[in-house]
Short mmCIF file of N, CA, C and O in Angstrom, two decimals:
data_model
loop_
_atom_site.label_atom_id
_atom_site.label_comp_id
_atom_site.label_asym_id
_atom_site.label_seq_id
_atom_site.Cartn_x
_atom_site.Cartn_y
_atom_site.Cartn_z
N UNK A 1 0.83 -1.20 0.00
CA UNK A 1 0.00 0.00 0.00
C UNK A 1 0.86 1.25 0.00
O UNK A 1 2.00 1.23 0.46
N UNK A 2 0.29 2.33 -0.53
CA UNK A 2 0.96 3.62 -0.58
C UNK A 2 0.08 4.64 0.12
O UNK A 2 -1.14 4.66 -0.08
N UNK A 3 0.69 5.49 0.92
CA UNK A 3 -0.03 6.56 1.58
C UNK A 3 0.46 7.90 1.03
O UNK A 3 1.67 8.09 0.85
N UNK A 4 -0.47 8.80 0.80
CA UNK A 4 -0.16 10.14 0.30
C UNK A 4 -0.72 11.16 1.28
O UNK A 4 -1.90 11.12 1.63
N UNK A 5 0.15 12.08 1.69
CA UNK A 5 -0.26 13.13 2.63
C UNK A 5 -0.01 14.48 2.00
O UNK A 5 1.14 14.83 1.71
N UNK A 6 -1.08 15.24 1.81
CA UNK A 6 -1.00 16.55 1.17
C UNK A 6 -0.96 17.65 2.21
O UNK A 6 -1.49 17.50 3.32
N UNK A 7 -0.39 18.77 1.83
CA UNK A 7 -0.39 19.96 2.68
C UNK A 7 -0.23 21.19 1.81
O UNK A 7 0.18 21.08 0.65
N UNK A 8 -0.57 22.34 2.38
CA UNK A 8 -0.31 23.61 1.69
C UNK A 8 -1.52 24.33 1.16
O UNK A 8 -1.38 25.44 0.63
N UNK A 9 -2.69 23.75 1.27
CA UNK A 9 -3.87 24.46 0.79
C UNK A 9 -4.22 25.63 1.70
O UNK A 9 -3.62 25.83 2.75
N UNK A 10 -5.21 26.41 1.26
CA UNK A 10 -5.62 27.54 2.07
C UNK A 10 -6.46 28.53 1.30
O UNK A 10 -6.91 28.26 0.18
N UNK A 11 -6.65 29.69 1.92
CA UNK A 11 -7.44 30.77 1.33
C UNK A 11 -6.51 31.91 0.95
O UNK A 11 -5.76 32.40 1.81
N UNK A 12 -6.57 32.31 -0.31
CA UNK A 12 -5.74 33.41 -0.79
C UNK A 12 -6.58 34.31 -1.68
O UNK A 12 -7.69 33.95 -2.09
N UNK A 13 -6.05 35.47 -1.98
CA UNK A 13 -6.72 36.38 -2.89
C UNK A 13 -6.20 36.16 -4.32
O UNK A 13 -5.11 35.63 -4.52
N UNK A 14 -6.99 36.58 -5.26
CA UNK A 14 -6.59 36.44 -6.67
C UNK A 14 -5.25 37.14 -6.90
O UNK A 14 -5.00 38.23 -6.36
N UNK A 15 -4.39 36.45 -7.64
CA UNK A 15 -3.07 36.99 -7.94
C UNK A 15 -1.99 36.50 -7.01
O UNK A 15 -0.80 36.67 -7.30
N UNK A 16 -2.39 35.91 -5.89
CA UNK A 16 -1.41 35.40 -4.93
C UNK A 16 -0.97 33.99 -5.28
O UNK A 16 -1.40 33.41 -6.28
N UNK A 17 -0.08 33.45 -4.45
CA UNK A 17 0.52 32.14 -4.73
C UNK A 17 0.31 31.18 -3.56
O UNK A 17 0.12 31.60 -2.42
N UNK A 18 0.35 29.91 -3.90
CA UNK A 18 0.33 28.83 -2.91
C UNK A 18 1.23 27.72 -3.41
O UNK A 18 1.40 27.55 -4.62
N UNK A 19 1.77 26.95 -2.47
CA UNK A 19 2.57 25.78 -2.82
C UNK A 19 2.00 24.56 -2.12
O UNK A 19 1.94 24.53 -0.88
N UNK A 20 1.62 23.59 -2.91
CA UNK A 20 1.11 22.34 -2.37
C UNK A 20 2.23 21.30 -2.32
O UNK A 20 3.09 21.27 -3.21
N UNK A 21 2.19 20.46 -1.30
CA UNK A 21 3.16 19.37 -1.17
C UNK A 21 2.41 18.07 -0.96
O UNK A 21 1.33 18.05 -0.37
N UNK A 22 3.00 16.99 -1.44
CA UNK A 22 2.41 15.67 -1.26
C UNK A 22 3.54 14.68 -1.03
O UNK A 22 4.37 14.46 -1.92
N UNK A 23 3.56 14.09 0.15
CA UNK A 23 4.59 13.13 0.51
C UNK A 23 4.04 11.72 0.43
O UNK A 23 2.98 11.42 0.99
N UNK A 24 4.75 10.86 -0.27
CA UNK A 24 4.33 9.47 -0.44
C UNK A 24 5.17 8.56 0.45
O UNK A 24 6.36 8.77 0.63
N UNK A 25 4.52 7.54 0.99
CA UNK A 25 5.23 6.55 1.80
C UNK A 25 4.60 5.19 1.58
O UNK A 25 3.49 5.08 1.08
N UNK A 26 5.34 4.15 1.98
CA UNK A 26 4.82 2.80 1.82
C UNK A 26 5.55 2.05 0.73
O UNK A 26 6.73 2.25 0.50
N UNK A 27 4.84 1.20 0.03
CA UNK A 27 5.43 0.33 -0.99
C UNK A 27 5.55 1.06 -2.33
O UNK A 27 4.75 0.88 -3.25
N UNK A 28 6.59 1.90 -2.41
CA UNK A 28 6.80 2.70 -3.63
C UNK A 28 7.88 2.05 -4.46
O UNK A 28 8.97 1.76 -3.96
N UNK A 29 7.59 1.83 -5.74
CA UNK A 29 8.56 1.20 -6.63
C UNK A 29 9.53 2.25 -7.16
O UNK A 29 9.36 3.46 -6.92
N UNK A 30 10.50 1.81 -7.93
CA UNK A 30 11.52 2.73 -8.42
C UNK A 30 10.96 3.70 -9.45
O UNK A 30 11.40 4.83 -9.52
N UNK A 31 10.02 3.25 -10.26
CA UNK A 31 9.47 4.10 -11.31
C UNK A 31 8.00 4.37 -11.02
O UNK A 31 7.21 3.45 -10.91
N UNK A 32 7.66 5.62 -10.90
CA UNK A 32 6.27 5.95 -10.63
C UNK A 32 6.00 7.37 -11.09
O UNK A 32 6.91 8.19 -11.23
N UNK A 33 4.76 7.65 -11.34
CA UNK A 33 4.38 8.99 -11.72
C UNK A 33 3.56 9.62 -10.60
O UNK A 33 2.93 8.92 -9.81
N UNK A 34 3.62 10.92 -10.51
CA UNK A 34 2.82 11.64 -9.51
C UNK A 34 2.16 12.82 -10.18
O UNK A 34 2.64 13.35 -11.18
N UNK A 35 1.05 13.22 -9.62
CA UNK A 35 0.34 14.34 -10.22
C UNK A 35 -0.65 14.97 -9.28
O UNK A 35 -0.84 14.50 -8.14
N UNK A 36 -1.23 16.05 -9.75
CA UNK A 36 -2.26 16.77 -9.00
C UNK A 36 -3.52 16.86 -9.84
O UNK A 36 -3.46 17.18 -11.03
N UNK A 37 -4.64 16.57 -9.22
CA UNK A 37 -5.95 16.71 -9.82
C UNK A 37 -6.74 17.67 -8.94
O UNK A 37 -6.38 17.91 -7.79
N UNK A 38 -7.81 18.20 -9.48
CA UNK A 38 -8.67 19.06 -8.68
C UNK A 38 -10.13 18.83 -9.02
O UNK A 38 -10.45 18.41 -10.13
N UNK A 39 -10.96 19.11 -8.05
CA UNK A 39 -12.40 18.95 -8.25
C UNK A 39 -13.12 20.11 -7.61
O UNK A 39 -13.05 20.28 -6.38
N UNK A 40 -13.80 20.89 -8.43
CA UNK A 40 -14.61 21.99 -7.95
C UNK A 40 -16.04 21.49 -7.71
O UNK A 40 -16.45 20.49 -8.30
N UNK A 41 -16.80 22.18 -6.88
CA UNK A 41 -18.19 21.75 -6.61
C UNK A 41 -18.99 21.62 -7.89
O UNK A 41 -18.99 22.52 -8.73
N UNK A 42 -19.66 20.48 -8.05
CA UNK A 42 -20.49 20.26 -9.20
C UNK A 42 -19.76 19.92 -10.48
O UNK A 42 -20.38 19.80 -11.54
N UNK A 43 -18.45 19.75 -10.39
CA UNK A 43 -17.65 19.45 -11.59
C UNK A 43 -16.90 18.13 -11.41
O UNK A 43 -16.71 17.65 -10.29
N UNK A 44 -16.46 17.59 -12.53
CA UNK A 44 -15.69 16.36 -12.48
C UNK A 44 -14.25 16.66 -12.07
O UNK A 44 -13.75 17.77 -12.26
N UNK A 45 -13.61 15.63 -11.52
CA UNK A 45 -12.21 15.77 -11.19
C UNK A 45 -11.41 15.88 -12.48
O UNK A 45 -11.64 15.15 -13.43
N UNK A 46 -10.44 16.81 -12.48
CA UNK A 46 -9.64 17.04 -13.68
C UNK A 46 -8.16 17.06 -13.36
O UNK A 46 -7.76 17.45 -12.26
N UNK A 47 -7.37 16.68 -14.34
CA UNK A 47 -5.92 16.72 -14.19
C UNK A 47 -5.45 18.17 -14.20
O UNK A 47 -5.84 18.96 -15.06
N UNK A 48 -4.58 18.51 -13.25
CA UNK A 48 -3.96 19.82 -13.21
C UNK A 48 -2.55 19.73 -13.79
O UNK A 48 -2.18 20.48 -14.69
N UNK A 49 -1.76 18.82 -13.25
CA UNK A 49 -0.38 18.63 -13.72
C UNK A 49 0.11 17.27 -13.27
O UNK A 49 -0.34 16.74 -12.26
N UNK A 50 1.03 16.71 -14.05
CA UNK A 50 1.60 15.41 -13.71
C UNK A 50 3.06 15.40 -14.09
O UNK A 50 3.49 16.12 -15.01
N UNK A 51 3.84 14.58 -13.37
CA UNK A 51 5.27 14.49 -13.64
C UNK A 51 5.73 13.06 -13.46
O UNK A 51 5.36 12.38 -12.50
N UNK A 52 6.53 12.61 -14.44
CA UNK A 52 7.12 11.28 -14.32
C UNK A 52 8.62 11.41 -14.10
O UNK A 52 9.21 10.66 -13.36
N UNK A 53 9.19 12.40 -14.75
CA UNK A 53 10.59 12.72 -14.56
C UNK A 53 10.74 14.21 -14.81
O UNK A 53 9.77 14.88 -15.14
N UNK A 54 11.95 14.73 -14.64
CA UNK A 54 12.16 16.17 -14.82
C UNK A 54 11.75 16.59 -16.23
O UNK A 54 11.21 17.68 -16.44
N UNK A 55 11.97 15.73 -17.19
CA UNK A 55 11.68 16.09 -18.57
C UNK A 55 10.32 15.62 -19.04
O UNK A 55 9.99 15.77 -20.21
N UNK A 56 9.55 15.05 -18.18
CA UNK A 56 8.25 14.52 -18.57
C UNK A 56 7.17 15.09 -17.67
O UNK A 56 6.87 14.53 -16.61
N UNK A 57 6.63 16.22 -18.09
CA UNK A 57 5.56 16.87 -17.34
C UNK A 57 4.40 17.18 -18.29
O UNK A 57 4.58 17.33 -19.49
N UNK A 58 3.24 17.29 -17.73
CA UNK A 58 2.06 17.67 -18.50
C UNK A 58 1.22 18.59 -17.65
O UNK A 58 1.16 18.44 -16.42
N UNK A 59 0.60 19.58 -18.29
CA UNK A 59 -0.22 20.57 -17.59
C UNK A 59 -1.56 20.73 -18.31
O UNK A 59 -1.64 20.63 -19.53
N UNK A 60 -2.56 21.04 -17.53
CA UNK A 60 -3.83 21.46 -18.11
C UNK A 60 -3.62 22.81 -18.76
O UNK A 60 -2.85 23.64 -18.27
N UNK A 61 -4.30 23.04 -19.87
CA UNK A 61 -4.14 24.33 -20.56
C UNK A 61 -4.45 25.50 -19.66
O UNK A 61 -3.82 26.56 -19.77
N UNK A 62 -5.39 25.34 -18.76
CA UNK A 62 -5.83 26.45 -17.91
C UNK A 62 -4.77 26.88 -16.89
O UNK A 62 -4.89 27.97 -16.32
N UNK A 63 -3.75 26.06 -16.67
CA UNK A 63 -2.74 26.42 -15.65
C UNK A 63 -1.36 26.61 -16.25
O UNK A 63 -0.42 26.99 -15.53
N UNK A 64 -1.20 26.37 -17.54
CA UNK A 64 0.11 26.53 -18.17
C UNK A 64 0.61 27.95 -17.99
O UNK A 64 -0.13 28.91 -18.18
N UNK A 65 1.88 28.07 -17.62
CA UNK A 65 2.47 29.38 -17.40
C UNK A 65 2.24 29.94 -16.01
O UNK A 65 2.86 30.94 -15.63
N UNK A 66 1.35 29.31 -15.23
CA UNK A 66 1.08 29.79 -13.87
C UNK A 66 1.47 28.76 -12.81
O UNK A 66 1.92 29.13 -11.72
N UNK A 67 1.30 27.50 -13.12
CA UNK A 67 1.60 26.42 -12.17
C UNK A 67 2.85 25.67 -12.61
O UNK A 67 3.10 25.50 -13.81
N UNK A 68 3.61 25.20 -11.63
CA UNK A 68 4.79 24.39 -11.92
C UNK A 68 4.80 23.17 -11.01
O UNK A 68 4.69 23.31 -9.78
N UNK A 69 4.92 21.99 -11.61
CA UNK A 69 5.01 20.77 -10.83
C UNK A 69 6.46 20.32 -10.77
O UNK A 69 7.21 20.45 -11.75
N UNK A 70 6.86 19.81 -9.61
CA UNK A 70 8.22 19.31 -9.45
C UNK A 70 8.20 18.17 -8.44
O UNK A 70 7.19 17.97 -7.75
N UNK A 71 9.29 17.43 -8.38
CA UNK A 71 9.33 16.32 -7.44
C UNK A 71 10.73 16.15 -6.87
O UNK A 71 11.72 16.49 -7.52
N UNK A 72 10.78 15.64 -5.67
CA UNK A 72 12.03 15.31 -4.99
C UNK A 72 12.01 13.81 -4.75
O UNK A 72 11.32 13.33 -3.84
N UNK A 73 12.74 13.07 -5.57
CA UNK A 73 12.71 11.62 -5.47
C UNK A 73 13.32 11.11 -4.16
O UNK A 73 12.97 10.02 -3.71
N UNK A 74 14.22 11.88 -3.58
CA UNK A 74 14.83 11.45 -2.31
C UNK A 74 13.82 11.48 -1.18
O UNK A 74 13.97 10.78 -0.18
N UNK A 75 12.79 12.28 -1.35
CA UNK A 75 11.75 12.39 -0.32
C UNK A 75 10.42 11.81 -0.78
O UNK A 75 9.44 11.87 -0.04
N UNK A 76 10.38 11.28 -2.00
CA UNK A 76 9.11 10.78 -2.58
C UNK A 76 8.02 11.83 -2.44
O UNK A 76 6.89 11.54 -2.01
N UNK A 77 8.37 13.05 -2.78
CA UNK A 77 7.45 14.17 -2.61
C UNK A 77 7.27 14.91 -3.92
O UNK A 77 8.22 15.10 -4.67
N UNK A 78 6.03 15.32 -4.16
CA UNK A 78 5.73 16.13 -5.33
C UNK A 78 5.18 17.48 -4.88
O UNK A 78 4.50 17.55 -3.84
N UNK A 79 5.51 18.51 -5.61
CA UNK A 79 5.09 19.87 -5.26
C UNK A 79 4.30 20.48 -6.42
O UNK A 79 4.51 20.13 -7.58
N UNK A 80 3.44 21.40 -6.07
CA UNK A 80 2.73 22.18 -7.08
C UNK A 80 2.82 23.64 -6.67
O UNK A 80 2.16 24.06 -5.70
N UNK A 81 3.62 24.39 -7.38
CA UNK A 81 3.73 25.83 -7.15
C UNK A 81 2.66 26.50 -7.99
O UNK A 81 2.66 26.38 -9.22
N UNK A 82 1.78 27.21 -7.33
CA UNK A 82 0.66 27.85 -8.02
C UNK A 82 0.79 29.35 -7.89
O UNK A 82 0.71 29.89 -6.78
N UNK A 83 1.03 30.02 -9.00
CA UNK A 83 1.17 31.48 -9.03
C UNK A 83 0.01 32.09 -9.78
O UNK A 83 -0.68 31.42 -10.54
N UNK A 84 -0.18 33.37 -9.55
CA UNK A 84 -1.24 34.12 -10.24
C UNK A 84 -2.58 33.37 -10.14
O UNK A 84 -3.27 33.16 -11.15
N UNK A 85 -2.93 33.00 -8.94
CA UNK A 85 -4.15 32.22 -8.73
C UNK A 85 -5.39 33.03 -9.09
O UNK A 85 -5.43 34.27 -8.94
N UNK A 86 -6.38 32.32 -9.58
CA UNK A 86 -7.63 32.92 -10.02
C UNK A 86 -8.79 32.29 -9.23
O UNK A 86 -8.68 31.15 -8.77
N UNK A 87 -9.91 32.98 -9.13
CA UNK A 87 -11.06 32.38 -8.45
C UNK A 87 -11.47 31.04 -9.04
O UNK A 87 -11.91 30.14 -8.30
N UNK A 88 -11.29 30.86 -10.33
CA UNK A 88 -11.67 29.59 -10.97
C UNK A 88 -10.72 28.45 -10.62
O UNK A 88 -10.99 27.30 -10.98
N UNK A 89 -9.64 28.74 -9.93
CA UNK A 89 -8.75 27.68 -9.44
C UNK A 89 -9.27 27.08 -8.13
O UNK A 89 -8.70 26.10 -7.64
N UNK A 90 -10.30 27.67 -7.58
CA UNK A 90 -10.86 27.17 -6.34
C UNK A 90 -11.37 25.74 -6.51
O UNK A 90 -12.17 25.45 -7.41
N UNK A 91 -10.88 24.84 -5.66
CA UNK A 91 -11.23 23.43 -5.76
C UNK A 91 -10.55 22.66 -4.63
O UNK A 91 -9.70 23.21 -3.93
N UNK A 92 -10.92 21.41 -4.50
CA UNK A 92 -10.16 20.49 -3.67
C UNK A 92 -9.10 19.86 -4.57
O UNK A 92 -9.42 19.33 -5.63
N UNK A 93 -7.85 19.95 -4.14
CA UNK A 93 -6.74 19.43 -4.92
C UNK A 93 -6.31 18.09 -4.33
O UNK A 93 -6.06 17.97 -3.13
N UNK A 94 -6.20 17.10 -5.22
CA UNK A 94 -5.84 15.75 -4.82
C UNK A 94 -4.50 15.34 -5.42
O UNK A 94 -4.25 15.55 -6.61
N UNK A 95 -3.68 14.72 -4.61
CA UNK A 95 -2.42 14.16 -5.07
C UNK A 95 -2.67 12.74 -5.56
O UNK A 95 -3.49 12.00 -4.99
N UNK A 96 -1.94 12.35 -6.58
CA UNK A 96 -2.10 11.03 -7.18
C UNK A 96 -0.73 10.41 -7.43
O UNK A 96 0.22 11.13 -7.79
N UNK A 97 -0.64 9.12 -7.22
CA UNK A 97 0.58 8.37 -7.56
C UNK A 97 0.18 7.13 -8.34
O UNK A 97 -0.80 6.46 -7.97
N UNK A 98 0.89 6.86 -9.43
CA UNK A 98 0.63 5.64 -10.18
C UNK A 98 1.93 4.89 -10.40
O UNK A 98 2.97 5.49 -10.63
N UNK A 99 1.86 3.59 -10.28
CA UNK A 99 3.03 2.76 -10.52
C UNK A 99 2.59 1.40 -11.04
O UNK A 99 1.52 0.89 -10.66
N UNK A 100 3.42 0.82 -11.89
CA UNK A 100 3.09 -0.46 -12.49
C UNK A 100 3.55 -1.58 -11.57
O UNK A 100 4.72 -1.63 -11.18
N UNK A 101 2.63 -2.44 -11.23
CA UNK A 101 2.93 -3.58 -10.36
C UNK A 101 3.16 -4.81 -11.23
O UNK A 101 2.21 -5.33 -11.83
N UNK A 102 4.41 -5.25 -11.31
CA UNK A 102 4.74 -6.38 -12.19
C UNK A 102 4.16 -7.69 -11.67
O UNK A 102 3.88 -8.60 -12.47
N UNK A 103 3.95 -7.79 -10.39
CA UNK A 103 3.37 -9.02 -9.83
C UNK A 103 1.89 -9.12 -10.21
O UNK A 103 1.42 -10.17 -10.64
N UNK A 104 1.20 -8.01 -10.07
CA UNK A 104 -0.23 -8.00 -10.42
C UNK A 104 -0.45 -7.82 -11.92
O UNK A 104 -1.53 -8.14 -12.42
N UNK A 105 0.56 -7.28 -12.61
CA UNK A 105 0.42 -7.07 -14.05
C UNK A 105 -0.50 -5.92 -14.41
O UNK A 105 -1.15 -5.94 -15.46
N UNK A 106 -0.55 -4.92 -13.58
CA UNK A 106 -1.38 -3.76 -13.87
C UNK A 106 -0.87 -2.55 -13.10
O UNK A 106 -0.10 -2.67 -12.16
N UNK A 107 -1.34 -1.37 -13.54
CA UNK A 107 -0.98 -0.13 -12.87
C UNK A 107 -1.88 0.09 -11.66
O UNK A 107 -3.10 -0.13 -11.74
N UNK A 108 -1.28 0.50 -10.58
CA UNK A 108 -2.03 0.81 -9.37
C UNK A 108 -2.06 2.33 -9.20
O UNK A 108 -1.08 3.02 -9.47
N UNK A 109 -3.18 2.82 -8.72
CA UNK A 109 -3.38 4.26 -8.53
C UNK A 109 -3.72 4.53 -7.06
O UNK A 109 -4.52 3.81 -6.46
N UNK A 110 -3.11 5.58 -6.53
CA UNK A 110 -3.36 5.95 -5.14
C UNK A 110 -3.70 7.43 -5.09
O UNK A 110 -3.20 8.23 -5.89
N UNK A 111 -4.54 7.79 -4.10
CA UNK A 111 -4.99 9.16 -3.97
C UNK A 111 -4.78 9.66 -2.55
O UNK A 111 -4.93 8.91 -1.58
N UNK A 112 -4.49 10.97 -2.45
CA UNK A 112 -4.45 11.61 -1.15
C UNK A 112 -5.86 11.99 -0.71
O UNK A 112 -6.83 11.78 -1.44
N UNK A 113 -5.95 12.57 0.48
CA UNK A 113 -7.25 12.90 1.05
C UNK A 113 -7.80 14.21 0.49
O UNK A 113 -8.99 14.51 0.66
N UNK A 114 -6.96 14.99 -0.15
CA UNK A 114 -7.39 16.26 -0.72
C UNK A 114 -7.10 17.44 0.18
O UNK A 114 -7.13 17.32 1.41
N UNK A 115 -6.83 18.56 -0.43
CA UNK A 115 -6.59 19.80 0.32
C UNK A 115 -7.34 20.93 -0.40
O UNK A 115 -7.30 21.05 -1.62
N UNK A 116 -8.02 21.74 0.39
CA UNK A 116 -8.87 22.80 -0.19
C UNK A 116 -8.02 24.01 -0.56
O UNK A 116 -7.21 24.50 0.25
N UNK A 117 -8.25 24.50 -1.77
CA UNK A 117 -7.66 25.76 -2.22
C UNK A 117 -8.82 26.69 -2.58
O UNK A 117 -9.67 26.34 -3.40
N UNK A 118 -8.86 27.83 -1.93
CA UNK A 118 -9.91 28.81 -2.19
C UNK A 118 -9.28 30.13 -2.57
O UNK A 118 -8.42 30.65 -1.85
N UNK A 119 -9.69 30.65 -3.72
CA UNK A 119 -9.15 31.91 -4.22
C UNK A 119 -10.30 32.92 -4.29
O UNK A 119 -11.27 32.73 -5.00
N UNK A 120 -10.16 33.98 -3.52
CA UNK A 120 -11.20 35.01 -3.50
C UNK A 120 -10.86 36.11 -4.51
O UNK A 120 -9.70 36.39 -4.78
N UNK A 121 -11.90 36.73 -5.03
CA UNK A 121 -11.70 37.78 -6.04
C UNK A 121 -11.56 39.15 -5.40
O UNK A 121 -11.78 39.33 -4.22
#
């Protein structure tokens, strides 16, 4: 099993910044991907950003140029630096980890408990 613990959410005004952190522990394999998803009230959960390696990142169009995802493999931690926040960024942000389990022959997905980000106008 893998446990994910998120931190860093909060209430900010539009234009301000926040940094989210997600620390993974447990049965983590050598190769894994991590990412951030968000879910606003009444909307589906959506991908915000994901990282597999320093050179392999993906961002939602709505956050490109404002958010930066990074990871520290020594700490099994992923970060999301969020700048120039907008009211539409308000959501619960979830950390995700995926890794391929060769014994089971499939990819396993794990989720954090979520952290609230609220951006006031």
